[in-house]
Short mmCIF file of C-alpha atoms in Angstrom, two decimals:
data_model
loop_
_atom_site.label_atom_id
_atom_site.label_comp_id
_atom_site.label_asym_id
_atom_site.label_seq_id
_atom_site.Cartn_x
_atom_site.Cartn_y
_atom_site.Cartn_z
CA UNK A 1 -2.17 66.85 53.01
CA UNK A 2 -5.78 65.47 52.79
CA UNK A 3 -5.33 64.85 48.83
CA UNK A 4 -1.66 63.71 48.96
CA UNK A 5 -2.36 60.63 50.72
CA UNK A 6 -5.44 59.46 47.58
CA UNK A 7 -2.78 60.57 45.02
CA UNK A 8 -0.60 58.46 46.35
CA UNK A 9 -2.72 55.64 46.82
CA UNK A 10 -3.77 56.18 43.20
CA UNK A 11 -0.30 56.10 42.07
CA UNK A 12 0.50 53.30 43.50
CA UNK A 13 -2.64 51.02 42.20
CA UNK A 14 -2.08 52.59 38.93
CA UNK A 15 1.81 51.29 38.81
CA UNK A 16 0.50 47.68 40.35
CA UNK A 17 -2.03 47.61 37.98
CA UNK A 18 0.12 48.22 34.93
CA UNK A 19 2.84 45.70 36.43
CA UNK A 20 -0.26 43.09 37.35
CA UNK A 21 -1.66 43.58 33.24
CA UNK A 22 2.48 43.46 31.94
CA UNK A 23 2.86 40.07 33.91
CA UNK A 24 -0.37 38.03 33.23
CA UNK A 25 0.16 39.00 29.45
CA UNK A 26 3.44 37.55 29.63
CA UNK A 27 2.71 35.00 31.48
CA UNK A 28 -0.08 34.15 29.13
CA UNK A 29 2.08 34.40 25.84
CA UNK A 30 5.26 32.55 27.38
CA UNK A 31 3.72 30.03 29.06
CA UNK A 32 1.77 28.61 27.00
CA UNK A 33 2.30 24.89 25.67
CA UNK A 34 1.22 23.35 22.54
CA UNK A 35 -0.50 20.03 23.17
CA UNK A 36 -0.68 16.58 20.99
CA UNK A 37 -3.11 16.57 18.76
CA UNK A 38 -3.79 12.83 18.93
CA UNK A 39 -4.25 10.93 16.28
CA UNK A 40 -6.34 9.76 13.55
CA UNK A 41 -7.28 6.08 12.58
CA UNK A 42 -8.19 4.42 9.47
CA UNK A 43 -9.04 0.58 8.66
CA UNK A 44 -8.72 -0.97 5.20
CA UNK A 45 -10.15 -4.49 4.39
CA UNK A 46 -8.32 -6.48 1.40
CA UNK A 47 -10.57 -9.14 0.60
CA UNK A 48 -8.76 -11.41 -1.24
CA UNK A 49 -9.76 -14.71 -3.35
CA UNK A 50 -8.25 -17.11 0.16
CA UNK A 51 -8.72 -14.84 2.59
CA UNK A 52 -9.78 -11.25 3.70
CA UNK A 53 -7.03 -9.84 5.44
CA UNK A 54 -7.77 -6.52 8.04
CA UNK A 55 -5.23 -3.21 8.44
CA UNK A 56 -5.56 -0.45 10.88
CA UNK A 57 -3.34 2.50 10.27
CA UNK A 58 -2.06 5.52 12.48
CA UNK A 59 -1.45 8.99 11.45
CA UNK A 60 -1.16 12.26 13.76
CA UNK A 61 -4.17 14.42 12.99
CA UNK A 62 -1.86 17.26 12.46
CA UNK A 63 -0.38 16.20 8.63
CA UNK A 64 2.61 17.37 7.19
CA UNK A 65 2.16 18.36 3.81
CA UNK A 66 -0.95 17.60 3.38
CA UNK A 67 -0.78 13.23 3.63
CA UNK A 68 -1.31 11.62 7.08
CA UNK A 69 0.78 8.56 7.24
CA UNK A 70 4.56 10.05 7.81
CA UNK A 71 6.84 7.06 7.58
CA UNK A 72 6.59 4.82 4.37
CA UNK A 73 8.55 3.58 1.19
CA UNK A 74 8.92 7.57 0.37
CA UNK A 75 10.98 9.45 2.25
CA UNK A 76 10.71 13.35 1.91
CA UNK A 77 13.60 15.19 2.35
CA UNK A 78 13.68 18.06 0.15
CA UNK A 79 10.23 20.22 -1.08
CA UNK A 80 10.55 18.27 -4.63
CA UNK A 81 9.50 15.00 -5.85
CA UNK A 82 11.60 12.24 -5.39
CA UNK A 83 12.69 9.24 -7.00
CA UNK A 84 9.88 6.22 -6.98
CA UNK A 85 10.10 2.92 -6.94
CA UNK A 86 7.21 0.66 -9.10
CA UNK A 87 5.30 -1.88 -7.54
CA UNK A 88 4.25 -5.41 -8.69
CA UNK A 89 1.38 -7.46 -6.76
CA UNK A 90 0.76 -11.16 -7.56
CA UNK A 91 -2.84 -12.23 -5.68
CA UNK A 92 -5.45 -14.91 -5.66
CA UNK A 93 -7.46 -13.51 -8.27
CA UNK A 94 -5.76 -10.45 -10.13
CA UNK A 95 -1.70 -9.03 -10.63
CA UNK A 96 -1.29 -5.51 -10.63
CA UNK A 97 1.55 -3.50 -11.63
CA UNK A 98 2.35 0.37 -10.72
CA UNK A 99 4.82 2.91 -11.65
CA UNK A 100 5.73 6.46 -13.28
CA UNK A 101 6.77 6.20 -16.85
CA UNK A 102 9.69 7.77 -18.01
CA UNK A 103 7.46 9.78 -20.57
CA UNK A 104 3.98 11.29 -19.22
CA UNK A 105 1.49 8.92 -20.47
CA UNK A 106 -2.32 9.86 -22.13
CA UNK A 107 -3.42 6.20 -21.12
CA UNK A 108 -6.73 5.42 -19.22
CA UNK A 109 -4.60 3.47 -16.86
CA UNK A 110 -2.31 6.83 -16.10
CA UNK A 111 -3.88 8.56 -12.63
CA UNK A 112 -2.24 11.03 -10.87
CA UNK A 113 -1.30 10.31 -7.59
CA UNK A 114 -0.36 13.14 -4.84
CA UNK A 115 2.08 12.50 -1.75
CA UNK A 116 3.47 14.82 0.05
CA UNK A 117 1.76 17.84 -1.86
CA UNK A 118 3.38 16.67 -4.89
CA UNK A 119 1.74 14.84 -7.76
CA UNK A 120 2.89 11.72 -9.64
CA UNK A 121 1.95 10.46 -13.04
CA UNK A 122 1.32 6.45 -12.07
CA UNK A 123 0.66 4.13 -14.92
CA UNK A 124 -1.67 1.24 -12.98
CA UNK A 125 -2.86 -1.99 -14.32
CA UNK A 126 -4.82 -4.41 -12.72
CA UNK A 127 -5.04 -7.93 -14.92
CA UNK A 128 -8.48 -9.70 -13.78
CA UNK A 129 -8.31 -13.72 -13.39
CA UNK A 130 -4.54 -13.04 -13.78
CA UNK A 131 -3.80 -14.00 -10.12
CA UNK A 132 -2.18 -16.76 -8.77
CA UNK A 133 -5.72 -19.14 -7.64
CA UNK A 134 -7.46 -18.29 -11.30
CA UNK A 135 -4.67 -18.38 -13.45
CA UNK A 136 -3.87 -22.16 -12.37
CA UNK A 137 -7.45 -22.73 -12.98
CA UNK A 138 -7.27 -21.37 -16.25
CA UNK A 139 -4.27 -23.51 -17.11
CA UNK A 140 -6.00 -26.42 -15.98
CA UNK A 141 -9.03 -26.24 -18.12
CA UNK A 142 -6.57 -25.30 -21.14
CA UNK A 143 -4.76 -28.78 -20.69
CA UNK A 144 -7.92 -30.37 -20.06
CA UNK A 145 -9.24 -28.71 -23.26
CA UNK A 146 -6.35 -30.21 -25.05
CA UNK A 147 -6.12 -33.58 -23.15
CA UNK A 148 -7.03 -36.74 -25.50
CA UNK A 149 -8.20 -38.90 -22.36
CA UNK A 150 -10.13 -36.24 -19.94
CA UNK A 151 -9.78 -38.06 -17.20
CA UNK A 152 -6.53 -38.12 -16.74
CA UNK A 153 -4.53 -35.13 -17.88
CA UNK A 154 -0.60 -35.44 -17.95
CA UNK A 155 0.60 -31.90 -16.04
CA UNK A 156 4.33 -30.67 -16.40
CA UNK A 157 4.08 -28.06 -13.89
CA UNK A 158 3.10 -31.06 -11.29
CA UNK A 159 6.23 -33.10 -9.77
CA UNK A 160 6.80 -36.51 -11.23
CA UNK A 161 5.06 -39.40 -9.37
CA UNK A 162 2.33 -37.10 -8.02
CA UNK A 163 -1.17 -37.02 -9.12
CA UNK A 164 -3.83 -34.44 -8.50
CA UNK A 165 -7.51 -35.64 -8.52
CA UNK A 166 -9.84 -32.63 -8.56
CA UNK A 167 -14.31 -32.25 -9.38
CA UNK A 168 -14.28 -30.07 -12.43
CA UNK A 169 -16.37 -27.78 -10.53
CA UNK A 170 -13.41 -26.74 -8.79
CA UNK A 171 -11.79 -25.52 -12.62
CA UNK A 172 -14.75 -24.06 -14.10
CA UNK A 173 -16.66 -22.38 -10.74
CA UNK A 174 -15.91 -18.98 -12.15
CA UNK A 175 -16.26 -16.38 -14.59
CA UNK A 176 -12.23 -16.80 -15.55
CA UNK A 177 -12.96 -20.00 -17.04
CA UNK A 178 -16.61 -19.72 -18.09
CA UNK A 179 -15.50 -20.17 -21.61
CA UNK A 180 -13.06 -22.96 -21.34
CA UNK A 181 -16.69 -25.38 -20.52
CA UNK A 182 -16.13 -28.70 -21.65
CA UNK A 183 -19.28 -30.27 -23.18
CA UNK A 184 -21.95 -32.61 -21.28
CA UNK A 185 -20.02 -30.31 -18.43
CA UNK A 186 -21.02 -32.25 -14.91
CA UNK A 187 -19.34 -30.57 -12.12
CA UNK A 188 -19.31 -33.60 -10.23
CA UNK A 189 -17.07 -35.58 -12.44
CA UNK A 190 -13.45 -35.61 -11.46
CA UNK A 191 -10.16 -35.15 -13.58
CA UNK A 192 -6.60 -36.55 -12.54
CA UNK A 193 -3.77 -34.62 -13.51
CA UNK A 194 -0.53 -36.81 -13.69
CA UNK A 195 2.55 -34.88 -12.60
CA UNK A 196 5.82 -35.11 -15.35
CA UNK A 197 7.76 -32.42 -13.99
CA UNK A 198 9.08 -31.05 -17.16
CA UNK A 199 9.73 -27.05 -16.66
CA UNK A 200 10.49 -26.41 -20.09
CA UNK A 201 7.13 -27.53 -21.29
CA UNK A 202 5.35 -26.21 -18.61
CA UNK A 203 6.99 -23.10 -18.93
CA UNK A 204 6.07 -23.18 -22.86
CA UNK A 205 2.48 -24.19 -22.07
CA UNK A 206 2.33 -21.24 -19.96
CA UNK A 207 3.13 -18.97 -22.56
CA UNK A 208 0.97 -20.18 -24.88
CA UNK A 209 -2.45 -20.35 -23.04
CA UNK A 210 -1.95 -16.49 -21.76
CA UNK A 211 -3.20 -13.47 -24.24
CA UNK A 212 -1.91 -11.20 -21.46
CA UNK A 213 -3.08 -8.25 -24.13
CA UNK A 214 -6.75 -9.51 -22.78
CA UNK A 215 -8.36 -9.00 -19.87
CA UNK A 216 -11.68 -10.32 -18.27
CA UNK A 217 -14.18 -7.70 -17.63
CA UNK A 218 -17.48 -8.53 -15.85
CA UNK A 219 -16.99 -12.12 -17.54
CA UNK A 220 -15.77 -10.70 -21.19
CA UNK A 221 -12.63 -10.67 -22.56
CA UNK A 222 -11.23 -7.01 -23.60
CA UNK A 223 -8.53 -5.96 -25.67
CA UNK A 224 -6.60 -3.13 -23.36
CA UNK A 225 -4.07 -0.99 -24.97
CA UNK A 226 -0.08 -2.08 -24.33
CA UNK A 227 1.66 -0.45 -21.12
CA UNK A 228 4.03 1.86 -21.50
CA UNK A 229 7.96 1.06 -21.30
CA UNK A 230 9.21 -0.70 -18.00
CA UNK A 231 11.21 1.93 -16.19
CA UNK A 232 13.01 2.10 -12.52
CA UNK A 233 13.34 0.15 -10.44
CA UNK A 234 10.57 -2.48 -9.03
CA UNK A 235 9.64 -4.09 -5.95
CA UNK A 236 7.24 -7.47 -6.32
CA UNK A 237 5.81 -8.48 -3.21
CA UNK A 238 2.72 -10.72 -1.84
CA UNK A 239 2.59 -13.83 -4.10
CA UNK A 240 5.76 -12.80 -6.08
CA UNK A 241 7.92 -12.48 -3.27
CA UNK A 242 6.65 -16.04 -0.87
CA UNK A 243 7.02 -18.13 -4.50
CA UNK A 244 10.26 -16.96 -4.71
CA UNK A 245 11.45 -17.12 -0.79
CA UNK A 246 10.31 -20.95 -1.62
CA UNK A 247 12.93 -21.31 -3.96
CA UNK A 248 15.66 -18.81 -1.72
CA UNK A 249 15.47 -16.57 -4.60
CA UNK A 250 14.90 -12.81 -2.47
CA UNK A 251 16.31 -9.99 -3.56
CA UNK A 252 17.33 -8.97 -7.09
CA UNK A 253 18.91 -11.65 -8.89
CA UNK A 254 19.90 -12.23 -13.04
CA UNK A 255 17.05 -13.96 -15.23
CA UNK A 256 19.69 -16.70 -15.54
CA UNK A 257 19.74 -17.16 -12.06
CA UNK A 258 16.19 -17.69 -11.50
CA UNK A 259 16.05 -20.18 -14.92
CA UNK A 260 18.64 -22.48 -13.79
CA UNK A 261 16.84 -22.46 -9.94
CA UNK A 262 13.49 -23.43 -11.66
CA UNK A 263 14.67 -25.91 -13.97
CA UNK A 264 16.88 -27.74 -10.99
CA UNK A 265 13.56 -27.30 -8.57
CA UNK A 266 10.88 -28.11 -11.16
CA UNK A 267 12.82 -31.40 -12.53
CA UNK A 268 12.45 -32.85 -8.68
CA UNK A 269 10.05 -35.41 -8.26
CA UNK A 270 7.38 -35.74 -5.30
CA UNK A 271 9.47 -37.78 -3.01
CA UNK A 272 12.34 -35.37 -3.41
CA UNK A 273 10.05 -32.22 -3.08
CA UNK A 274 8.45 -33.58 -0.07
CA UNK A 275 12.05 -33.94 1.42
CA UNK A 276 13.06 -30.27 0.63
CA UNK A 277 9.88 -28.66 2.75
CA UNK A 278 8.92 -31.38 4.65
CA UNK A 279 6.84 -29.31 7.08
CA UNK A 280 4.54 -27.57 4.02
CA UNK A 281 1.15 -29.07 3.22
CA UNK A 282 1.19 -30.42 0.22
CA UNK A 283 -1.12 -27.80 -1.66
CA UNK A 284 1.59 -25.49 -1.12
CA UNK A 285 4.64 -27.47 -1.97
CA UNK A 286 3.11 -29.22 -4.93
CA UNK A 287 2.82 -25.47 -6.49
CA UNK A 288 5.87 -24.23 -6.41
CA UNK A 289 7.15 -25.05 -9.84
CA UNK A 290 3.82 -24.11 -11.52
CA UNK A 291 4.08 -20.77 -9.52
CA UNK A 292 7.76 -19.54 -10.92
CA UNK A 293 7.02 -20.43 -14.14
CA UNK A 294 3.53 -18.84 -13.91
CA UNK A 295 5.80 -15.53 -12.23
CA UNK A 296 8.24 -16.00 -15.62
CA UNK A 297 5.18 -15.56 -17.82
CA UNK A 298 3.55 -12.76 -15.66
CA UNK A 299 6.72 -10.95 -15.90
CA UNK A 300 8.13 -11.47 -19.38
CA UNK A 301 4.95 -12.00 -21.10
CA UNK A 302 2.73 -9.91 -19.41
CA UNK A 303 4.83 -7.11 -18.13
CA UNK A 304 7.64 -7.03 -20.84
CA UNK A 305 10.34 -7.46 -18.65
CA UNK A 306 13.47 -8.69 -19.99
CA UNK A 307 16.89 -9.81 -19.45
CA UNK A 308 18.51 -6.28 -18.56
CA UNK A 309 15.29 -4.88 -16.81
CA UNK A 310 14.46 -7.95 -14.73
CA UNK A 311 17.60 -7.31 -13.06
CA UNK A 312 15.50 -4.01 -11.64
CA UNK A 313 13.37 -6.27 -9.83
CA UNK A 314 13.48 -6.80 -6.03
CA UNK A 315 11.38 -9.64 -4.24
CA UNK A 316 10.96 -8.25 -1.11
CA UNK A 317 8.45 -8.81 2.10
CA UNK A 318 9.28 -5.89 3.59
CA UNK A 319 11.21 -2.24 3.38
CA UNK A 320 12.03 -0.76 6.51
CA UNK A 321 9.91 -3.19 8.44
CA UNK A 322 6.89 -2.54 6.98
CA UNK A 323 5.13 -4.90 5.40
CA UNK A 324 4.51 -3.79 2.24
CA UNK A 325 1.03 -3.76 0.60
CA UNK A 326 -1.71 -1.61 -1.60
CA UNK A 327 -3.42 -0.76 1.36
CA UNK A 328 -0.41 1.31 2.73
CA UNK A 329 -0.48 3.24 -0.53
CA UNK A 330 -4.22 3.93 -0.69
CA UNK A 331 -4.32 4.86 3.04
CA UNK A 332 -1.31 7.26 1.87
CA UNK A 333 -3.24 8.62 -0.36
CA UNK A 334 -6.78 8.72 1.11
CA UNK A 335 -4.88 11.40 3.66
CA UNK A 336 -5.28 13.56 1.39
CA UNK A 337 -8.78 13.96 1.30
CA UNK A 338 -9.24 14.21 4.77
CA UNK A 339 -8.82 17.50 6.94
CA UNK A 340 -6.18 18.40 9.41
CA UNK A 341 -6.33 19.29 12.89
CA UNK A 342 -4.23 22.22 13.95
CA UNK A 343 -2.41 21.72 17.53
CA UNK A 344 -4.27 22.53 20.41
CA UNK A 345 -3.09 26.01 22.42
CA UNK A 346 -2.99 25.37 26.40
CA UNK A 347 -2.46 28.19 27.92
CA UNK A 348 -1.95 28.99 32.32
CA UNK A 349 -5.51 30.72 32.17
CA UNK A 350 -8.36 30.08 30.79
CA UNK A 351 -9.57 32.70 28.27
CA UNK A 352 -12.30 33.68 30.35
CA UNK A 353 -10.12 34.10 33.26
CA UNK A 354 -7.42 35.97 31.55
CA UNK A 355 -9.58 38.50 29.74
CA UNK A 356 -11.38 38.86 33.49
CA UNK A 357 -8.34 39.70 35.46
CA UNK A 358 -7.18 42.22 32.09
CA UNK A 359 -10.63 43.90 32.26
CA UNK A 360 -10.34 44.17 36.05
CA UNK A 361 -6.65 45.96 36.02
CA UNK A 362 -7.09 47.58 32.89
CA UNK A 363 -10.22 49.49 34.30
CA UNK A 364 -7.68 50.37 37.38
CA UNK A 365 -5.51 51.56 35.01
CA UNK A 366 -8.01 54.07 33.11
CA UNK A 367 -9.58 54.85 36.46
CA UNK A 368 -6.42 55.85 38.38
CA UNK A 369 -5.09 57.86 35.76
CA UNK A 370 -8.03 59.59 35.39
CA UNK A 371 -8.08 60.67 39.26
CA UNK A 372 -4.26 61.43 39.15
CA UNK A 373 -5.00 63.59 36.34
CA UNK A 374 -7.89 65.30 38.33
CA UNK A 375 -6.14 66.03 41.49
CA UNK A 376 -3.12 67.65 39.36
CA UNK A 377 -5.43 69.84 37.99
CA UNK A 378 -7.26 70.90 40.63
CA UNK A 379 -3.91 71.05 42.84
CA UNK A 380 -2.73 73.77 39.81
#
């Protein structure tokens, strides 16, 4: 009787112990919840030739597939690449154009891009004092180059019954038209240009002045090699797509379309172009014709575009609400370089608790089996 009553006892610790160790393991395992990660931040600055313009983007710090930012122009369905879409940028100072070739390119201007875990073949050119703010500078030194009386300079890309008084310094304060230097230059003395508002010539003049096989480099002009073929389809944004919201020309549209738009717009004269936007400062609205033509000889000249392929072109703001913009793509792929966090584990216990409480009933365990096993023997 005297050694029942510890058995017992021991039996009975050893079965709560075993239950105790069974339950907080569960307990442990099942109830344990996966918290946010949070998130991770990055800023880009685009410091243009007007203004410098600030973005902050989001991503959770847990990627998928290796790039941070989860909703943008591609959207990954399957584990494969996708179909892309190319990219034109018209700014202050330089264009840019971006897409995949249809046949792998060996060109300096071919990167490799990877999104998603996959990689893309991106042909990229960026065309120096090719933006909007230089290349009107550049076509005003060219006329004033080729102007009999230099100070006053008849402009066809200027509405009729306008005229534009400007200090030469404004033309030739760069490196874009460092060359273009008139003689006995003072950049004090000013220049009227007299508006005609003839598109065809001003279109024509803007094909002529442009080598768009030449690019300034560092204040030299380069021969670069040609781009490959235009392929897929093409979204132009930034200065493409406000010149052309200016005109209601969004969208995709024929080449037809946008020459008989121009040619009606452009032939307006100042009185009838300040009635069309009457609440646009003039430096805007005074632009507009010089601006799609400028666009025509970007895109045809420039990029090779023509009648079928323009049609491939879509002047957009935005897709899917987002405004659309190189910084979103370099953020995309700047993901890529940085590490991800794995989820955080919260768990009932803490670990020190939990391996406390399955030291504590463990040792129990060992200990009452040992004693059970004891009195058996000695009770045989």
């Amino acid at each position: 009787m005297g050694l029942e009553r510890p058995l017992v006892a021991a039996i009975i610790v050893l079965f709560s112990s075993v239950i105790i160790v069974v339950t907080i393991s569960l307990l442990q395992q099942l109830k344990k919840v996966a918290l946010p990660v949070g998130y991770k931040y990055g800023i880009v600055f685009d410091a243009g030739a007007s203004r410098t313009t600030l973005y902050v983007y989001r991503w959770p710090a847990e990627k998928e597939n290796n790039t941070g930012v989860r909703r943008t122009w591609i959207h990954l369905e399957r584990n494969f690449t996708v179909k892309t879409t190319g990219t034109l940028d018209l700014g202050g100072a330089s264009t840019e154009i971006a897409f995949v070739p249809k046949q792998h390119s060996h060109m300096s201007e071919t990167v490799i891009i990877t999104l998603y875990s996959y990689n893309y073949t991106v042909y990229t050119q960026s065309l120096s004092c090719y933006g909007r703010d230089e290349a009107e500078k550049m076509y005003r030194a060219k006329i004033l180059q080729n102007a009999k009386k230099k100070s006053s300079i008849e402009d066809p890309c200027l509405p009729s019954n306008y005229n534009l008084t400007l200090q030469l310094k404004y033309i030739f304060d760069g490196l874009c038209t460092a060359a273009d230097i008139p003689p006995n230059y003072d950049p004090d003395t000013n220049a009227t240009f007299i508006g005609t508002g003839n598109p065809v010539l001003c279109q024509q003049k803007l094909l002529s002045i442009f080598s768009f096989e030449y690019i300034n480099v560092g204040g030299n002009w380069t021969q670069e090699k040609l781009q490959p073929n235009i392929h897929g389809d093409f979204v132009a944004f930034s200065g493409f797509y406000y010149s052309m919201e200016a005109l209601n020309l969004t969208g995709s549209f024929p080449i037809e379309t946008f020459n008989s738009t121009v040619q009606e717009f452009c032939s307006n004269n100042w009185d009838q172009v300040q009635q069309l936007f009457p609440n646009v400062s003039d430096p805007f609205r005074r632009s507009y014709c010089f601006n799609a033509n400028y666009i025509y000889a970007v895109l045809v000249q420039g990029y090779n575009f023509d009648q079928e392929s323009w049609k491939s072109i879509s002047f957009q703001k935005e897709v899917k609400n987002s405004s659309i913009g190189w910084s979103l793509g370099y953020m995309l792929n700047l993901t890529n370089l940085i590490p991800s966090e794995n989820q955080v584990i919260q768990t009932p216990m803490s670990e020190g608790v939990f391996c406390g409480l399955l030291f504590l009933f463990s040792t129990l365990v060992v200990f009452c089996s040992i004693f059970i096993c004891m009195s058996i023997i000695r009770f045989f």
